[in-house]
PDB file of N, CA and C in Angstrom:
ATOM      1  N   UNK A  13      35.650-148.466 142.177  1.00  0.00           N
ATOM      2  CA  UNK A  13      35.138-148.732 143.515  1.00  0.00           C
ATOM      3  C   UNK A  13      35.901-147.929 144.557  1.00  0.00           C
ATOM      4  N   UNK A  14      36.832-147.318 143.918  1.00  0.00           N
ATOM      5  CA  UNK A  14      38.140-146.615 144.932  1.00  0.00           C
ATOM      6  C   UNK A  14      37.098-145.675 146.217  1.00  0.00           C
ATOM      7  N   UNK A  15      36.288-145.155 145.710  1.00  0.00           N
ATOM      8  CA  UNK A  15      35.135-143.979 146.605  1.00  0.00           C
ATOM      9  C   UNK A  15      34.238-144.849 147.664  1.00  0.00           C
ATOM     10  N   UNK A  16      33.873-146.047 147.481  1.00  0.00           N
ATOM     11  CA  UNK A  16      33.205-146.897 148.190  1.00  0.00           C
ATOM     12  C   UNK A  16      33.802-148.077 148.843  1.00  0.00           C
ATOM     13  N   UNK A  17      35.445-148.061 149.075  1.00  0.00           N
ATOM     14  CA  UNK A  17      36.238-149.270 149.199  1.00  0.00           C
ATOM     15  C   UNK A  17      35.987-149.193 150.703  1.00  0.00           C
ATOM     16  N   UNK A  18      35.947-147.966 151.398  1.00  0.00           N
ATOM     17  CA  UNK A  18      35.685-148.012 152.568  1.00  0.00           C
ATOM     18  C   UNK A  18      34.239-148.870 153.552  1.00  0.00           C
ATOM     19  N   UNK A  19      33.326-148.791 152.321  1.00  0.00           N
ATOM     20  CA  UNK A  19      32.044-149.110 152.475  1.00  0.00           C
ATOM     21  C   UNK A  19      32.268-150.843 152.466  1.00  0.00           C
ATOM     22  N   UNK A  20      32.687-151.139 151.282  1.00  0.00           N
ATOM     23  CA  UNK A  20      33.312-152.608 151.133  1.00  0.00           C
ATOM     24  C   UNK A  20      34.307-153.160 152.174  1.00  0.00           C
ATOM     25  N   UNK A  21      35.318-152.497 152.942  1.00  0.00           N
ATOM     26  CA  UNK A  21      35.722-153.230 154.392  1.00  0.00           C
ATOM     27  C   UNK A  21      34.895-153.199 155.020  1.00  0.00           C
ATOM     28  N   UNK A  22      34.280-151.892 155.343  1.00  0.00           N
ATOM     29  CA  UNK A  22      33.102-151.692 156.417  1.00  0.00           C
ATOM     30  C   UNK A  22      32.189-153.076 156.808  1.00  0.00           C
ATOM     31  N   UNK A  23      31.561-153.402 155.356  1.00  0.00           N
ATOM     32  CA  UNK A  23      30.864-154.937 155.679  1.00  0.00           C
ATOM     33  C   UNK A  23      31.228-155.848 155.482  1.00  0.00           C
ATOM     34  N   UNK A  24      33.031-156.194 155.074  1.00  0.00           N
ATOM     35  CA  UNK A  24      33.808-157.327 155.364  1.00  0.00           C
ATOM     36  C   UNK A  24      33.579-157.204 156.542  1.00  0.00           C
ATOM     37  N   UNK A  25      34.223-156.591 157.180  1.00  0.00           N
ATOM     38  CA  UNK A  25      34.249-156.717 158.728  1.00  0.00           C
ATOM     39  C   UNK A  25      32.986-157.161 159.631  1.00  0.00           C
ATOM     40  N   UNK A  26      31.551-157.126 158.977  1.00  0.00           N
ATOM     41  CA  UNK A  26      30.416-158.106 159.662  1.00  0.00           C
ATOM     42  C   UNK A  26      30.536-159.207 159.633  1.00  0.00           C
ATOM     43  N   UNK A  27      31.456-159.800 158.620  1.00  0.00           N
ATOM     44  CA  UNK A  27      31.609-161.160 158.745  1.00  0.00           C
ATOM     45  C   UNK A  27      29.819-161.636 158.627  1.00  0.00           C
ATOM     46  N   UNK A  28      29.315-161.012 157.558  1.00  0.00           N
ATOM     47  CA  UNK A  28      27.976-161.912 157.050  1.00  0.00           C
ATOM     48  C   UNK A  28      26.772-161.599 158.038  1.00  0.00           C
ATOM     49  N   UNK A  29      26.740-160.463 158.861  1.00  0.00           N
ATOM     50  CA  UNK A  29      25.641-160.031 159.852  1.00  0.00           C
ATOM     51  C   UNK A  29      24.803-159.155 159.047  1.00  0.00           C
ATOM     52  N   UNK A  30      23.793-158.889 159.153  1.00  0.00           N
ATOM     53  CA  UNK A  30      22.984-157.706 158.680  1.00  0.00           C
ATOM     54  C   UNK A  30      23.493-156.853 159.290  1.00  0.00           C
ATOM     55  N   UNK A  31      22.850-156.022 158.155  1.00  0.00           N
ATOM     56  CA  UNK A  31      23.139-154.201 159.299  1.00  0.00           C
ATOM     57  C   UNK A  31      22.701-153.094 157.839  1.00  0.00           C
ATOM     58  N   UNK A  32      21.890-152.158 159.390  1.00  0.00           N
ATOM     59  CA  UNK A  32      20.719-151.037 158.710  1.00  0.00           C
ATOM     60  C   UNK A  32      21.834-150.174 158.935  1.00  0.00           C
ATOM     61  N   UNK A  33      22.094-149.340 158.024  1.00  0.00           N
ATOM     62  CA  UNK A  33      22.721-147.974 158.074  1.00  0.00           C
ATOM     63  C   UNK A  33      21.946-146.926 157.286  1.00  0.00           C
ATOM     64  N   UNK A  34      22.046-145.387 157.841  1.00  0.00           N
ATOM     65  CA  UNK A  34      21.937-144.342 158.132  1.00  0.00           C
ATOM     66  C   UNK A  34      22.369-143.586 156.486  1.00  0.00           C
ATOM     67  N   UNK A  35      22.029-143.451 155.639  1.00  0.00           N
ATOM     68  CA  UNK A  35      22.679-142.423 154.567  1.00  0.00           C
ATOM     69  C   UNK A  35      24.063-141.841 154.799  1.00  0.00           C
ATOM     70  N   UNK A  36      23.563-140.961 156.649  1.00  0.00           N
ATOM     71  CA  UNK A  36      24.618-140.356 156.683  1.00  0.00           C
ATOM     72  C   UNK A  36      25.815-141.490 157.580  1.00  0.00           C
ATOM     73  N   UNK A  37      25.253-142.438 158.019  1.00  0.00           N
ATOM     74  CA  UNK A  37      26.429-143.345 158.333  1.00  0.00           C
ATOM     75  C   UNK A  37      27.051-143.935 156.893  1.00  0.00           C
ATOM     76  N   UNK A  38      26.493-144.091 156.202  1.00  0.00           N
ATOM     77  CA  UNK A  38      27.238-144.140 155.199  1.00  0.00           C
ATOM     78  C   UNK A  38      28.643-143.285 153.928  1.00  0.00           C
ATOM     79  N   UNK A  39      27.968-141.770 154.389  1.00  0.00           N
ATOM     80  CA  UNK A  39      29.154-140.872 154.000  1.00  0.00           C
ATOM     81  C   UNK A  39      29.991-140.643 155.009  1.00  0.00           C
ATOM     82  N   UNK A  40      29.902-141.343 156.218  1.00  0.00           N
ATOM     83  CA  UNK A  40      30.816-141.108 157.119  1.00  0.00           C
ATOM     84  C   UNK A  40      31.977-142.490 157.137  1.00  0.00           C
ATOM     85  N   UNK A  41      31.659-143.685 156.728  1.00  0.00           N
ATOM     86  CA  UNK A  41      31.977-144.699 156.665  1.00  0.00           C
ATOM     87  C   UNK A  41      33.235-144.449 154.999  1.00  0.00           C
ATOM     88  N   UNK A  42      32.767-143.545 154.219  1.00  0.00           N
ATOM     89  CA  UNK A  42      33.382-143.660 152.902  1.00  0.00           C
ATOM     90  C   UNK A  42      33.952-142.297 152.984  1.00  0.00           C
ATOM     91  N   UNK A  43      33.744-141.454 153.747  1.00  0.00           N
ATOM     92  CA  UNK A  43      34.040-139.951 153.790  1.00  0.00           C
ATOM     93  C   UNK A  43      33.664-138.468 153.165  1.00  0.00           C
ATOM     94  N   UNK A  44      32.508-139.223 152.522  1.00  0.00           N
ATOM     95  CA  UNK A  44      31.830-138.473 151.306  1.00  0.00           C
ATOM     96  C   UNK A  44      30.943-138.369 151.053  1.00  0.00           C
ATOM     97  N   UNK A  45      30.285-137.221 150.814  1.00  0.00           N
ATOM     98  CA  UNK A  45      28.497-136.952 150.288  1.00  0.00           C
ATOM     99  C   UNK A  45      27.981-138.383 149.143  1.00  0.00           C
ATOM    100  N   UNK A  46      27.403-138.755 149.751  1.00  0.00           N
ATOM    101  CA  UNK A  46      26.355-139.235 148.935  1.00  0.00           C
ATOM    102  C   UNK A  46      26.076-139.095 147.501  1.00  0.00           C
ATOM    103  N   UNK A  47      25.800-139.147 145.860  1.00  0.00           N
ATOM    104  CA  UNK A  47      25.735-138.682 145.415  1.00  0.00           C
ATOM    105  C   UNK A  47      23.780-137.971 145.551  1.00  0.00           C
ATOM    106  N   UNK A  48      23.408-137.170 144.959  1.00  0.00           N
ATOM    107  CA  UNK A  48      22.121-136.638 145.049  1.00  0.00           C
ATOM    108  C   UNK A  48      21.632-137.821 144.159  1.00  0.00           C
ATOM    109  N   UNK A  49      21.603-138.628 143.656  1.00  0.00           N
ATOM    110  CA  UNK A  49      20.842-139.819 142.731  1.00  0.00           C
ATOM    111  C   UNK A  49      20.603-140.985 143.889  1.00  0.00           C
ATOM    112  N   UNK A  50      21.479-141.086 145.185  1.00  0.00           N
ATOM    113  CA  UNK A  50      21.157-141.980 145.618  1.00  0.00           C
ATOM    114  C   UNK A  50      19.645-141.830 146.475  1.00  0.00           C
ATOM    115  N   UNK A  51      19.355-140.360 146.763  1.00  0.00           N
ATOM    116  CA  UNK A  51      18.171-140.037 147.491  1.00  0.00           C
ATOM    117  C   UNK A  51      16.774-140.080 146.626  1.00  0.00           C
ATOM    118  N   UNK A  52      17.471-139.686 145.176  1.00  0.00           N
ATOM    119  CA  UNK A  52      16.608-139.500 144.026  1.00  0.00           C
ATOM    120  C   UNK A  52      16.129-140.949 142.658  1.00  0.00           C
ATOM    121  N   UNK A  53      16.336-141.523 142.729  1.00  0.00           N
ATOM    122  CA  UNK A  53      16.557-143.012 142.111  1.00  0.00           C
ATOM    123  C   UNK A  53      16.682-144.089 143.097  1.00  0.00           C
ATOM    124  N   UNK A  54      15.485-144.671 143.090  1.00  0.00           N
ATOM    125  CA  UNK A  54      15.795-146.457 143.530  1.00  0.00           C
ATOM    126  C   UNK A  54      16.682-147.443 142.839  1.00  0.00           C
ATOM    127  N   UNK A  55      16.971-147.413 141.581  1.00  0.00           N
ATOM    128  CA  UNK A  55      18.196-147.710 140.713  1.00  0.00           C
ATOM    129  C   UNK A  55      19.509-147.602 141.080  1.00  0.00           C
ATOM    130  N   UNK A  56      19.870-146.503 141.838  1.00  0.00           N
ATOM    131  CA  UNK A  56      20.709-146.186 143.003  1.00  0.00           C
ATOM    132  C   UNK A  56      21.702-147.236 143.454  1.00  0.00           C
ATOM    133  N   UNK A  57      20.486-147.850 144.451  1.00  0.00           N
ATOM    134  CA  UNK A  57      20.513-148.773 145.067  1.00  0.00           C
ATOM    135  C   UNK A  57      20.154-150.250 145.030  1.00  0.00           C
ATOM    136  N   UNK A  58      20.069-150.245 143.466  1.00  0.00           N
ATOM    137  CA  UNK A  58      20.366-152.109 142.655  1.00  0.00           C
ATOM    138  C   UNK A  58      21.243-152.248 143.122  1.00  0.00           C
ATOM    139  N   UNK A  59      21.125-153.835 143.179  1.00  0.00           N
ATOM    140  CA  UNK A  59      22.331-154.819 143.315  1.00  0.00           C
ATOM    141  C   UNK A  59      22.891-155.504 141.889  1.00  0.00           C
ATOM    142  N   UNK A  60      23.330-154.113 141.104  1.00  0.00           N
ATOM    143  CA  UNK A  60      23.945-154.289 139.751  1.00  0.00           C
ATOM    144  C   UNK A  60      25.575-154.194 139.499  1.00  0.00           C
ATOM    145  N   UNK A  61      26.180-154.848 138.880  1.00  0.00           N
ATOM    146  CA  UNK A  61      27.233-155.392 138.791  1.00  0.00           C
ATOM    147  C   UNK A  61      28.112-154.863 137.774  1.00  0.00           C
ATOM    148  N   UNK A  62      27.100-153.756 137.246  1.00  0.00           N
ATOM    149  CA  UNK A  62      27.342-152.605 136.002  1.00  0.00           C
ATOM    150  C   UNK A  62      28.813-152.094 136.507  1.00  0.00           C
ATOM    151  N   UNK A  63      29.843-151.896 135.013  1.00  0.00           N
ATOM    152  CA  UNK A  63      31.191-151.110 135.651  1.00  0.00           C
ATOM    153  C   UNK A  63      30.821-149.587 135.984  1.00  0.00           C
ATOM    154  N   UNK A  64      29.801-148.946 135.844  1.00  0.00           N
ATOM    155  CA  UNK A  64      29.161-147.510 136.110  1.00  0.00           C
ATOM    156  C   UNK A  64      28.519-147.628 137.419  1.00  0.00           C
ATOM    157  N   UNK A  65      28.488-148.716 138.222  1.00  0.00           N
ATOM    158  CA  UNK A  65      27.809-148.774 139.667  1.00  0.00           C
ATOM    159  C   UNK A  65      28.986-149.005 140.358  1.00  0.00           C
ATOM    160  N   UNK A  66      29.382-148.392 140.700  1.00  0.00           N
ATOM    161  CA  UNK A  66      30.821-148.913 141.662  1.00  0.00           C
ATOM    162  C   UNK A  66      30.166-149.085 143.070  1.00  0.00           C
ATOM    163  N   UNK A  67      29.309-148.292 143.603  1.00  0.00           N
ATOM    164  CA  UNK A  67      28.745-148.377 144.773  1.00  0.00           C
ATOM    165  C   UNK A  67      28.289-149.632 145.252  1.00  0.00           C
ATOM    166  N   UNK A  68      27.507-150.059 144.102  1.00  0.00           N
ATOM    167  CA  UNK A  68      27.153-151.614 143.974  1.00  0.00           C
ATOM    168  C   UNK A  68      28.325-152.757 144.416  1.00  0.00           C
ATOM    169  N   UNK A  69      29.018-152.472 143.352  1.00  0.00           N
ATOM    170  CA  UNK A  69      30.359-153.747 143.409  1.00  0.00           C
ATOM    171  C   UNK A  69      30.720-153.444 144.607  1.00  0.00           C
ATOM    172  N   UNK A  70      30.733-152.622 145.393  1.00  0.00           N
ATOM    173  CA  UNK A  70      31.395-152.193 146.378  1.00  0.00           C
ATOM    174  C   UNK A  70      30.644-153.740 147.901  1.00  0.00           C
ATOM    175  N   UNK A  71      29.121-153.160 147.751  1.00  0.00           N
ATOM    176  CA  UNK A  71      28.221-154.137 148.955  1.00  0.00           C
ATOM    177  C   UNK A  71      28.219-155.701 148.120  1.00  0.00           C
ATOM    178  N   UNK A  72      28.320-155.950 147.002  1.00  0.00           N
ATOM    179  CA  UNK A  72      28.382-156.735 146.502  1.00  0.00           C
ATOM    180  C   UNK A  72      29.590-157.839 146.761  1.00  0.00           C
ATOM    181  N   UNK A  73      30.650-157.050 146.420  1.00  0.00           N
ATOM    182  CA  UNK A  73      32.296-157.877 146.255  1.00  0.00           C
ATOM    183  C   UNK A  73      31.950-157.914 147.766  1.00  0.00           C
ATOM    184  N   UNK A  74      31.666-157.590 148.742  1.00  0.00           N
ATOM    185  CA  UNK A  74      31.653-158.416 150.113  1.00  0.00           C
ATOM    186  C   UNK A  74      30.612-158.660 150.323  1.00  0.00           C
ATOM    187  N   UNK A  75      29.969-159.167 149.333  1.00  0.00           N
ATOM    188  CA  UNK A  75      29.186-160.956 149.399  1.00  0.00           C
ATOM    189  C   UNK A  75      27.800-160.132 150.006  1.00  0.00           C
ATOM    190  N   UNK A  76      27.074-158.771 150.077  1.00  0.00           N
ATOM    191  CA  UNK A  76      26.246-158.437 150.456  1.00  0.00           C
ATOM    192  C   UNK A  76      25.571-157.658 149.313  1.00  0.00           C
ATOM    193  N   UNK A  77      24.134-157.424 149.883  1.00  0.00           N
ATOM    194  CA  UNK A  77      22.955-157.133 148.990  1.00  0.00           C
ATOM    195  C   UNK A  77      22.283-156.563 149.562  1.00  0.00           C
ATOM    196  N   UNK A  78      21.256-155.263 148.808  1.00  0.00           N
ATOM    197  CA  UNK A  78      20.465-154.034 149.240  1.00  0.00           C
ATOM    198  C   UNK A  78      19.194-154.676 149.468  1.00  0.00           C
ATOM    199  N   UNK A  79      18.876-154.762 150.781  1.00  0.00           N
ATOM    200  CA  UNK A  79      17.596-155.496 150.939  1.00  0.00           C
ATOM    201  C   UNK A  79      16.297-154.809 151.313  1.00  0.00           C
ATOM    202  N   UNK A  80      16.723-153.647 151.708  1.00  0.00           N
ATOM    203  CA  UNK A  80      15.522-152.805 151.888  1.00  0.00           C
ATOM    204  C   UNK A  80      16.403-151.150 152.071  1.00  0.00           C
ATOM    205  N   UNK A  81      15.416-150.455 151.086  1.00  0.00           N
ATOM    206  CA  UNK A  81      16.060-148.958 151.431  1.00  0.00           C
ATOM    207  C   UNK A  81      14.552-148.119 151.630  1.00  0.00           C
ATOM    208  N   UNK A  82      15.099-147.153 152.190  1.00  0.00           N
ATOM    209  CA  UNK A  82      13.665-146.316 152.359  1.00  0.00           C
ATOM    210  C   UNK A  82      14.602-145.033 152.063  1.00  0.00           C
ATOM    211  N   UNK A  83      14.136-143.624 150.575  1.00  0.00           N
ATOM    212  CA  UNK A  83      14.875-143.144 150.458  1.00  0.00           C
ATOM    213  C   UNK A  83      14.854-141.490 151.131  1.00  0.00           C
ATOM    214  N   UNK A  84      13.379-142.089 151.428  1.00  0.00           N
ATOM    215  CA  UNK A  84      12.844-140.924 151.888  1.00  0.00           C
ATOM    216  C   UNK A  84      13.446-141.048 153.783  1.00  0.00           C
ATOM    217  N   UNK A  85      13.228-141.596 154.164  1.00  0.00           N
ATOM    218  CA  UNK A  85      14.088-142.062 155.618  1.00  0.00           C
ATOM    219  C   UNK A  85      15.302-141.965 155.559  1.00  0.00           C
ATOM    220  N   UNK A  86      16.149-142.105 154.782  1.00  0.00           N
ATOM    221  CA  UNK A  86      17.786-142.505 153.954  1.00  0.00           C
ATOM    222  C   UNK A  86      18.166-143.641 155.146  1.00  0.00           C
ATOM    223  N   UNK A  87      17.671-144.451 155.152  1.00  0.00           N
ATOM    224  CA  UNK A  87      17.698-145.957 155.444  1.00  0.00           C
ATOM    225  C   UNK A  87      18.449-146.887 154.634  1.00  0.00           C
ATOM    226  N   UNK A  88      19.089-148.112 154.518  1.00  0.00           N
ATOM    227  CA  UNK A  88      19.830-148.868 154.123  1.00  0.00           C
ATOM    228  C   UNK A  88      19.590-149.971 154.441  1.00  0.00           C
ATOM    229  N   UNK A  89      19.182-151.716 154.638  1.00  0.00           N
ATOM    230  CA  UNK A  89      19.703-152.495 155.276  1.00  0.00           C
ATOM    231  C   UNK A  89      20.448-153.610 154.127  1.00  0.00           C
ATOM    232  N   UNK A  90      21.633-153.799 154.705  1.00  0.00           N
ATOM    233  CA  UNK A  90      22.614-154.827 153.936  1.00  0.00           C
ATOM    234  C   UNK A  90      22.412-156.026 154.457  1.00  0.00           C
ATOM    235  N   UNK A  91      21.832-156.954 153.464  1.00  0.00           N
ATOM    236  CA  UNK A  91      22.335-158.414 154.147  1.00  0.00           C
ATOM    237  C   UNK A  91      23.203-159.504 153.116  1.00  0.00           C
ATOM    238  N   UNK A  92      23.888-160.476 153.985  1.00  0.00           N
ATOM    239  CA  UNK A  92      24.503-161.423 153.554  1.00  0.00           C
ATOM    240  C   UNK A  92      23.756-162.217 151.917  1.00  0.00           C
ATOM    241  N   UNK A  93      24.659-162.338 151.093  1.00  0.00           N
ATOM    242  CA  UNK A  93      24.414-163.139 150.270  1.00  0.00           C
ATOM    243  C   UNK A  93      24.781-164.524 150.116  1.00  0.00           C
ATOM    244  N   UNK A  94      25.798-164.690 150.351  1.00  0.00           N
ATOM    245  CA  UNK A  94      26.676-165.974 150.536  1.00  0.00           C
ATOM    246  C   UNK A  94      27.245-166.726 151.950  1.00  0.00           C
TER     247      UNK A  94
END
């Protein structure tokens, strides 16, 4: 998760609010390109718990979930799970 830990404070810090982010707010938030699978695969962007999804565990371990992506937009919205 070390590549996405940034992403994982990022939405500790909502303290459980939604929030739509940007693709590229997102490599700006973690410091890093995107991989090309996330634009290319909706699988991507499961809320899977797989040790090969780190991105996942990442919105996950802070209690959030991929609720709508548009990949063609590179849209995001995270909401609260718990």
């Amino acid at each position: 998760m070390r590549k996405y830990a940034a992403l994982h404070a990022h939405l500790n810090r909502r303290k459980g609010k939604p929030e739509m982010l940007t693709f590229e707010d997102i490599e700006s938030i973690i410091g890093k390109p995107l991989p090309v699978s996330a634009t290319k695969h909706r699988s991507f962007w499961a809320n899977d718990h797989q040790d090969h999804h780190s991105h996942a565990r990442a919105w996950m371990g802070a209690g959030y979930r991929v609720a709508y992506v548009d990949r063609e937009g590179k849209i995001v919205r995270f909401e609260r799970t718990r």
